[in-house]
Coordinates of C-alpha atoms and ligand atoms in Angstrom, one line a residue:
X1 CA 232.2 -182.7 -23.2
X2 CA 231.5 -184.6 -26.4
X3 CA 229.1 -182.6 -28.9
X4 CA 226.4 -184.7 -30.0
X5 CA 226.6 -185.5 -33.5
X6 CA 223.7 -183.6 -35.3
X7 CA 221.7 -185.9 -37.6
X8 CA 221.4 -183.9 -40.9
X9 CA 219.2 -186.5 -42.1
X10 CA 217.0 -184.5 -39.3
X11 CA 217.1 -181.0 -40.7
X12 CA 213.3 -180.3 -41.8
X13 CA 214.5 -177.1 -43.9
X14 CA 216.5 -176.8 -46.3
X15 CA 217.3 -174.4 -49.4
X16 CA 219.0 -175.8 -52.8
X17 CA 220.5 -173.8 -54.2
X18 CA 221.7 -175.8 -57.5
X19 CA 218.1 -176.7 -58.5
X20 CA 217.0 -175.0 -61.3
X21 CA 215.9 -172.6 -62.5
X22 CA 215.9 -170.5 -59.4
X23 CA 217.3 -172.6 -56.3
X24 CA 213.9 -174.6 -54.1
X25 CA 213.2 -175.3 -50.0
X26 CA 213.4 -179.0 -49.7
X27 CA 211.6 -180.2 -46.7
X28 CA 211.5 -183.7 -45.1
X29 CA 207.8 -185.1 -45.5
X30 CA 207.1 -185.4 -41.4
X31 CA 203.7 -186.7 -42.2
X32 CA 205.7 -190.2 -43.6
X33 CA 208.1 -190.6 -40.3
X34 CA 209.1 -193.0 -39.3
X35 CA 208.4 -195.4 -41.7
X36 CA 210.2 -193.5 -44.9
X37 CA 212.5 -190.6 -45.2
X38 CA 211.1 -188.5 -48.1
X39 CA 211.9 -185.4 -49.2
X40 CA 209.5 -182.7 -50.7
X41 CA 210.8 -179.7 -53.4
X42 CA 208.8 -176.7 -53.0
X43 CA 208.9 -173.9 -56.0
X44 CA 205.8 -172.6 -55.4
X45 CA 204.1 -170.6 -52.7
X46 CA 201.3 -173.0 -52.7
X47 CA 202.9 -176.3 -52.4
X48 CA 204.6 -174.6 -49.2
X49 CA 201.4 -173.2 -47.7
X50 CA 200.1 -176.9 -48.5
X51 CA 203.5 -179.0 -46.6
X52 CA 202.7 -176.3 -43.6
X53 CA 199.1 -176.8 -43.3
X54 CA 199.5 -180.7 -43.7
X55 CA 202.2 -180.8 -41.0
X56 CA 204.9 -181.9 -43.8
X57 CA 206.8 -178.9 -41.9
X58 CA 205.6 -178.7 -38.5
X59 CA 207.0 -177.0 -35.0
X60 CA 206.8 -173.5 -34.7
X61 CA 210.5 -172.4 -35.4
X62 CA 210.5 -174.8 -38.2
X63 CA 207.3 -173.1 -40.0
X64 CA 208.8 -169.5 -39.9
X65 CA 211.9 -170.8 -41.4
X66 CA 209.4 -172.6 -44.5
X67 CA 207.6 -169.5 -44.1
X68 CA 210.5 -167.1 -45.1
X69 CA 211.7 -169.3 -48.0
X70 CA 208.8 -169.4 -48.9
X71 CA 208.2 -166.0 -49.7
X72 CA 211.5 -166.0 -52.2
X73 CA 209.9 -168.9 -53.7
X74 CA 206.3 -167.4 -53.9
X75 CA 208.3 -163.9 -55.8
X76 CA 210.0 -166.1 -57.7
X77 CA 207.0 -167.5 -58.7
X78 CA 205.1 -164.3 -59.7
X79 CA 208.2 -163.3 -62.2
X80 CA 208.7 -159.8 -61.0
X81 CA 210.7 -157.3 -62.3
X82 CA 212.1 -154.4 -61.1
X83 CA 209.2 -152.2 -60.8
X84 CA 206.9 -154.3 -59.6
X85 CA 208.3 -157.2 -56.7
X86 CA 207.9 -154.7 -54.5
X87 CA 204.1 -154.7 -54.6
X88 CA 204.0 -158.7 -54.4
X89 CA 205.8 -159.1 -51.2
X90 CA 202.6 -158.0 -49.4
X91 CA 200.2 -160.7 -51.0
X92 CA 202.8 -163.6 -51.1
X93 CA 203.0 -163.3 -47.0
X94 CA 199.6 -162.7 -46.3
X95 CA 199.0 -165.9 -48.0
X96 CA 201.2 -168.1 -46.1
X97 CA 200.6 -166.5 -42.9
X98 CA 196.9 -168.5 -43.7
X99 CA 198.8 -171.5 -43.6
X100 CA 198.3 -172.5 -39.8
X101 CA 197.3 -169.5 -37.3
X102 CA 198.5 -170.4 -34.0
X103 CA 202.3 -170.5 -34.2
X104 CA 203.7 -167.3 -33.7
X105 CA 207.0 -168.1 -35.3
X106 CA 205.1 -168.2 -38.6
X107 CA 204.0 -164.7 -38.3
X108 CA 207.2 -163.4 -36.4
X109 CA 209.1 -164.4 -39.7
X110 CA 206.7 -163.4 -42.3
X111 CA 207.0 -159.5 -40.8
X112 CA 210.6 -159.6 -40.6
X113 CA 210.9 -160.8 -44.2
X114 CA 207.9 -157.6 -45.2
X115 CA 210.3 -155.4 -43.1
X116 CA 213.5 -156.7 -44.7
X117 CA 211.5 -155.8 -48.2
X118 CA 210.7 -152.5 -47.0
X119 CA 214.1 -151.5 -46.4
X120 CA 215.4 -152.7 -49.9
X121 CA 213.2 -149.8 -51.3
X122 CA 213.5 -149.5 -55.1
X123 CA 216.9 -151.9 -55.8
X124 CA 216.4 -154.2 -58.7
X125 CA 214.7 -157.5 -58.3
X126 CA 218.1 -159.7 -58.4
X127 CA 219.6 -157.1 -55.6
X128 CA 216.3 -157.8 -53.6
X129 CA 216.3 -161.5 -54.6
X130 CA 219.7 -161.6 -53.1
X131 CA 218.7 -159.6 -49.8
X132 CA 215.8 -161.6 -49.2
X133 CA 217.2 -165.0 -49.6
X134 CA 219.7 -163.7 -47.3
X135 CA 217.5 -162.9 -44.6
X136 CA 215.6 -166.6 -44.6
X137 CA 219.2 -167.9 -44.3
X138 CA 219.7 -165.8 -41.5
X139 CA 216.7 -166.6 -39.8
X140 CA 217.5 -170.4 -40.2
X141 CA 221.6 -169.4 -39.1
X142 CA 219.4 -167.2 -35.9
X143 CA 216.8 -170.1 -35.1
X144 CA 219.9 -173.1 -35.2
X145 CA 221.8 -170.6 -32.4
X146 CA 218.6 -169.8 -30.4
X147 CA 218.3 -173.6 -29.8
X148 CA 221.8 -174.3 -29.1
X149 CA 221.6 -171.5 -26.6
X150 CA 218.5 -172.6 -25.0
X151 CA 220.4 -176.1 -24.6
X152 CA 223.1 -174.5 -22.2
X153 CA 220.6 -172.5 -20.2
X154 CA 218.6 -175.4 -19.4
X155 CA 220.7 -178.4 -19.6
X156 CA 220.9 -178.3 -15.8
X157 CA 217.1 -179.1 -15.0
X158 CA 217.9 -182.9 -16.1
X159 CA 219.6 -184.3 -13.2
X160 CA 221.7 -187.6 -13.8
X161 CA 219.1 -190.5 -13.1
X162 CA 216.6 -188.7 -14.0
X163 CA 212.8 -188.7 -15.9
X164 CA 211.9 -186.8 -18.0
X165 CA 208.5 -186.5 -19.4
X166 CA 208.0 -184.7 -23.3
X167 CA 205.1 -184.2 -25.5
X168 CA 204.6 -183.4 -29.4
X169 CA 208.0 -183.1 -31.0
X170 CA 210.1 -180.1 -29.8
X171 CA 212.8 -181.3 -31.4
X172 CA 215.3 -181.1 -34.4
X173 CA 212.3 -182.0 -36.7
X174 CA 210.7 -178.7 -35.5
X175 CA 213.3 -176.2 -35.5
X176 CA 216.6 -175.4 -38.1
X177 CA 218.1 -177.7 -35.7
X178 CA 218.9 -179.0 -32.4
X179 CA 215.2 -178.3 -30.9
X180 CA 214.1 -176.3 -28.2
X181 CA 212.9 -178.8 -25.2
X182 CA 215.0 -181.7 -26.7
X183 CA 218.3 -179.1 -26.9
X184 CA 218.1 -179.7 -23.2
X185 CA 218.0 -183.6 -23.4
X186 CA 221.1 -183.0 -26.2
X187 CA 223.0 -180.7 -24.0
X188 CA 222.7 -182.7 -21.2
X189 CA 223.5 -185.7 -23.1
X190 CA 226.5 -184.4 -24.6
X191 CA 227.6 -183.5 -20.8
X192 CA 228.0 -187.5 -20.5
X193 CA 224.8 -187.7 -18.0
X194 CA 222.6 -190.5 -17.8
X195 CA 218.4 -190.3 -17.8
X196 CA 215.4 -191.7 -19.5
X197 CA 213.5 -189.6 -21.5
X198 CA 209.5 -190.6 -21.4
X199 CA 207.8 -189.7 -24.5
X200 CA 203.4 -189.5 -25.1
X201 CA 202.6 -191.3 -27.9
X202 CA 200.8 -187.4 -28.5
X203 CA 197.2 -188.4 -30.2
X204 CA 195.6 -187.3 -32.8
X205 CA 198.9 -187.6 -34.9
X206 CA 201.4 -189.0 -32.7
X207 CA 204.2 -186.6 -33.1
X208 CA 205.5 -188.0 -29.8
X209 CA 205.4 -191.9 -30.9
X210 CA 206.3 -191.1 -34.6
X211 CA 208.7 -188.4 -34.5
X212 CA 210.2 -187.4 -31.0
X213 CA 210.9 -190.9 -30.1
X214 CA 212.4 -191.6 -33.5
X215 CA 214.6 -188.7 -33.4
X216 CA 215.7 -189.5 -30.0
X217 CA 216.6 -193.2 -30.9
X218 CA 218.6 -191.5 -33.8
X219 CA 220.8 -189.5 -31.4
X220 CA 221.0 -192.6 -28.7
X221 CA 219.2 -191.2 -26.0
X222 CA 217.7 -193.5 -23.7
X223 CA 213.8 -193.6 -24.4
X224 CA 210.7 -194.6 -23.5
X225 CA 207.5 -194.3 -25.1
X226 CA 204.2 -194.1 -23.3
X227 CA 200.3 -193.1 -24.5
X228 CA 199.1 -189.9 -23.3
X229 CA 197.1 -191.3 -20.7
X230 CA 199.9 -193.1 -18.7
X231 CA 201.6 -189.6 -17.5
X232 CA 199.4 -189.6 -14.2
X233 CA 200.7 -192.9 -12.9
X234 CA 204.6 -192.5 -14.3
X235 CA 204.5 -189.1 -12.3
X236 CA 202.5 -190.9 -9.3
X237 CA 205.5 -193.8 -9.4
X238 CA 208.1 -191.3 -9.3
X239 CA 209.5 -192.2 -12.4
X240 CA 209.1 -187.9 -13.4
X241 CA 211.8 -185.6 -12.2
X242 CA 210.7 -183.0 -14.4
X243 CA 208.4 -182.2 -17.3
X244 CA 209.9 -179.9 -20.8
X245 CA 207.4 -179.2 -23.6
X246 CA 207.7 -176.4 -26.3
X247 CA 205.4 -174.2 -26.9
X248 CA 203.9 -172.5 -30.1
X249 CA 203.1 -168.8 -28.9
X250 CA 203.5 -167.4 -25.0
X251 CA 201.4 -164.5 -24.5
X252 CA 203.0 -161.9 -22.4
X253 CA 201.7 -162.8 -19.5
X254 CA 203.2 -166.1 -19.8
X255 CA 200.4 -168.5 -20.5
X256 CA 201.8 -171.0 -23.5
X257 CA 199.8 -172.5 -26.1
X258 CA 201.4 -175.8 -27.2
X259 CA 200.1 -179.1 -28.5
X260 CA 196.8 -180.4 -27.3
X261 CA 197.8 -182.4 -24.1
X262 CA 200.4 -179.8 -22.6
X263 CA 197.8 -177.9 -20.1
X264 CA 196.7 -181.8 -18.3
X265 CA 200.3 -182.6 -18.2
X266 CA 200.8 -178.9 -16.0
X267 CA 198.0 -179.7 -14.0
X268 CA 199.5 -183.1 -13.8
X269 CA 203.0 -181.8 -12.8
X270 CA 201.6 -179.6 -10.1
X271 CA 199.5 -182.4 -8.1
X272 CA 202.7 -183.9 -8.5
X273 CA 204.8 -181.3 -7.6
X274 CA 206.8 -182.1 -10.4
X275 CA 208.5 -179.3 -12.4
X276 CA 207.1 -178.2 -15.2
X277 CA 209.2 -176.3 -18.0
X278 CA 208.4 -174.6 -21.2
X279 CA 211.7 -174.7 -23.3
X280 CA 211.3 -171.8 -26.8
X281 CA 213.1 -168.8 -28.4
X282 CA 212.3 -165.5 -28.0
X283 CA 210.5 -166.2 -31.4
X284 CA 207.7 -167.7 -30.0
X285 CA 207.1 -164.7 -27.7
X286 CA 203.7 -162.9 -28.4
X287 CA 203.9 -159.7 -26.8
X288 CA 200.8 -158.2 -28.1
X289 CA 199.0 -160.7 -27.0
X290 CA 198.4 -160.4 -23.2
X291 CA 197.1 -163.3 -22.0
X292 CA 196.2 -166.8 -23.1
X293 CA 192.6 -166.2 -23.8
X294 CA 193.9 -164.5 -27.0
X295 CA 195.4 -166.9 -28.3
X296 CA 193.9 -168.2 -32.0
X297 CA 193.7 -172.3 -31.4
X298 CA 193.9 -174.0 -34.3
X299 CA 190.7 -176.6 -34.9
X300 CA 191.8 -179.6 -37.2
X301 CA 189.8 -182.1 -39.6
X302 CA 187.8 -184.4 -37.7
X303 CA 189.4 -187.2 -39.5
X304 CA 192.5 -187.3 -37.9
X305 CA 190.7 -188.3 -34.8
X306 CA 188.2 -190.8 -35.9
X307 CA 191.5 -192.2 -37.8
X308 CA 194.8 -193.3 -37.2
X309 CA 197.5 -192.9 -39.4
X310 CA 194.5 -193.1 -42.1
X311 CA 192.7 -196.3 -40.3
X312 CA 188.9 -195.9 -39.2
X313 CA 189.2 -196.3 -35.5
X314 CA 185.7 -194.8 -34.9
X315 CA 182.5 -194.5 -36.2
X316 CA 182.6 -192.4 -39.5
X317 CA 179.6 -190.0 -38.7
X318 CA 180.5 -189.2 -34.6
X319 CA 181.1 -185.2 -33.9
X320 CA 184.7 -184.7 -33.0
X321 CA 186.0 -182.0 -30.9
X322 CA 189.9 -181.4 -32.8
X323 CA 191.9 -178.5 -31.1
X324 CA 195.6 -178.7 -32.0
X325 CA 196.7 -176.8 -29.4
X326 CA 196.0 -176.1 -25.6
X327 CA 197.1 -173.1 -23.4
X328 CA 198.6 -173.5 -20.1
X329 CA 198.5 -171.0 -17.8
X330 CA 201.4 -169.4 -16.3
X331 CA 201.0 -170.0 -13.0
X332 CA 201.4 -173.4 -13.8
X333 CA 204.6 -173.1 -15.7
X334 CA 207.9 -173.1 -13.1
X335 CA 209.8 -171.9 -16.0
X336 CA 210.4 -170.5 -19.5
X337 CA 213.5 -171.7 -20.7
X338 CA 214.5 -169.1 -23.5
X339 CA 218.3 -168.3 -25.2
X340 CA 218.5 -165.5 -23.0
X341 CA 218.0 -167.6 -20.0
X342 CA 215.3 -169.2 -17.6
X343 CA 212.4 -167.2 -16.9
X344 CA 211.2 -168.1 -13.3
X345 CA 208.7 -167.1 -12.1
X346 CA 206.8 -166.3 -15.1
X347 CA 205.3 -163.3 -14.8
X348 CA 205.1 -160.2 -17.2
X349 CA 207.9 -158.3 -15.6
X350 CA 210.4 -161.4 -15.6
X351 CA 209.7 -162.1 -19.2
X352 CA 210.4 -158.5 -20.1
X353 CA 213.8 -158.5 -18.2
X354 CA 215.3 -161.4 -19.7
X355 CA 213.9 -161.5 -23.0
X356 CA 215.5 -157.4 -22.9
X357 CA 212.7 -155.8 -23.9
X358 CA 212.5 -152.3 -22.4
X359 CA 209.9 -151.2 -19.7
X360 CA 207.5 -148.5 -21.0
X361 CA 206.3 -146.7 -17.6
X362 CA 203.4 -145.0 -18.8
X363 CA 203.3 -141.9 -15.8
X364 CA 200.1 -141.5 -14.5
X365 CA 199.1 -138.1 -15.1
Ligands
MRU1 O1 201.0 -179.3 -34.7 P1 202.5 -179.3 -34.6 O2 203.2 -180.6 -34.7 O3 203.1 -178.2 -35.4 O4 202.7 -178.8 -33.1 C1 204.1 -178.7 -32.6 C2 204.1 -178.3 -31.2 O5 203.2 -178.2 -30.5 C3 205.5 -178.1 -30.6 O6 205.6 -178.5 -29.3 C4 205.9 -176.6 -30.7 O7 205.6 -176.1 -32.0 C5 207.3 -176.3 -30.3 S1 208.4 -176.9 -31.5 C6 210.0 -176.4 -31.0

């Protein structure tokens, strides 16, 4: 097996540390794919909650990893000292988790850098500095393995020959690296197997045409692109084997919110009887959420549907209806592919037992 060569152009994220006078996150500008490949330096907390809400950094792994720089870079910011960068932790992390509300990942991160802070009770602010930008490089170390990991557990769902339908970008642009549904493309890639990967175009802002498919040309992988509305009749041709999305918070029942598209492409799948597969780290796990209903969908500017890529393409006063996300229920989800392992069915119980998490049997009195 030859591993695929990964693209560091690709990397979303990334911490320097030689710019002065405190280190920065440098993030590739996703809202100029794939015409320019710019980067952004963020050293302060605002231009970072800005590059998230934007979609400069988009993907739910790929936020919490901005997320948790960010929070060095918003302390930094606030010049702390010793007595008092303790008390600032709590206001730099509320802000950015105001960023965008429906990836989990985001949220996820932010508490484990507020726990990391807790346990670094009263050191000095360099000690804590140190600690802190230690655990946002392990959370970008942790996010790189999940995906690798959830390549080998689900490489085997793309058959040689086969189709396989994506939306959005679950790919290296939205994780540390690698991807989540596009690890399974790499994997089975690098396993020398042969398929076509079919890509929506993904309207309003065509993280499928503009990102996915660009990525996936990068790493020579057979591609096709398609608009959103063409899925039906590739699945009715038999051109679909299976379908791998990501997803941007799984209740625990389950149900997955992911990009705005992902529930018709389910229900697609299923009059199909076509496979349908969620591919995410336990990261984007929501277990205090218990169903989809809960979920917080994020509404977007009307603009970027009565625009394309900044072009009028409808009349300037018409309402618009501008979810950025979609939940699809679990019952219409075969499987969960996770770095633990596939999650099938996907139902409470199964979650629980491979994502580890311990059964609480309340008795019944
Ligand atoms: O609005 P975006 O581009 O952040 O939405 C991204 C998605 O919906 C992805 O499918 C999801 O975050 C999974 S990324 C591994």
């Amino acid at each position: 097996m030859t591993a695929l060569k990964t693209d560091s152009t690709l990397r979303p994220v990334r911490w320097d540390a030689d710019i002065r006078p405190h280190g920065a996150l440098v993030l590739l500008d996703q809202t100029r794919l794939p015409d320019e490949l710019v980067s952004i330096t963020c050293q302060c907390s605002k231009s970072i909650w800005n590059a998230i809400r934007t979609l400069q950094v988009r993907g739910a792994p790929a936020i919490g990893v901005a997320a948790a720089y960010g929070v060095v870079v918003g302390l930094d910011e606030s010049r702390p000292d010793d007595q008092s960068w303790q008390t600032n932790v709590g206001p730099v992390c509320d802000y950015l988790a105001g960023s965008r509300p429906t990836a989990v990942n985001l949220f996820w991160a932010l508490n484990r850098m507020r726990r990391r802070a807790e346990q670094l009770g009263h050191r000095t602010w360099t000690d804590a500095r140190t600690a802190l930008l230690a655990e946002a490089h392990a959370i970008r170390d942790e996010d790189a393995a999940m995906c690798r990991a959830i390549g080998r557990a689900g490489q085997h769902l793309i058959a040689d020959g086969a189709g396989v339908l994506t939306h959005c970008n679950a790919g290296a642009l939205a994780t540390s690296e690698y991807g989540t549904a596009l690890a399974l493309v790499y994997t089975a890639a690098e396993k020398g197997r042969e398929f076509t990967v079919f890509v929506d175009e993904t309207r309003p802002l065509l993280q499928g045409s503009r990102l996915t498919a660009w990525e996936l040309e990068r790493h020579k992988i057979n591609t096709t692109l398609i608009c959103d509305n063409m899925a039906a009749v590739m699945m009715a041709q038999k051109r679909i084997g299976v379908v791998i999305t990501g997803a941007d918070r799984i209740a625990a029942n389950g149900d997955t919110a992911n990009k705005i598209g992902t529930y018709s492409l389910a229900v697609l799948a299923a009059a199909h009887e076509i496979p349908f597969y969620i591919a995410a780290p336990s990261s984007t796990f929501d277990m205090q959420t218990l169903d989809g209903s809960l979920i917080p969908i994020e509404q977007r500017p009307p603009e970027e549907v009565r625009t394309i890529m900044g072009k009028a393409t409808a009349p300037p006063s018409v309402q618009v209806y501008n979810a950025a996300f979609d939940v699809t229920p679990a019952r219409l989800i075969t499987g969960i592919v996770t770095e633990h392992g596939i999650i099938h069915p996907v139902n409470v119980r199964n979650i629980r037992s491979v994502l580890g998490l311990n059964e609480r049997i309340t008795p019944i009195a």
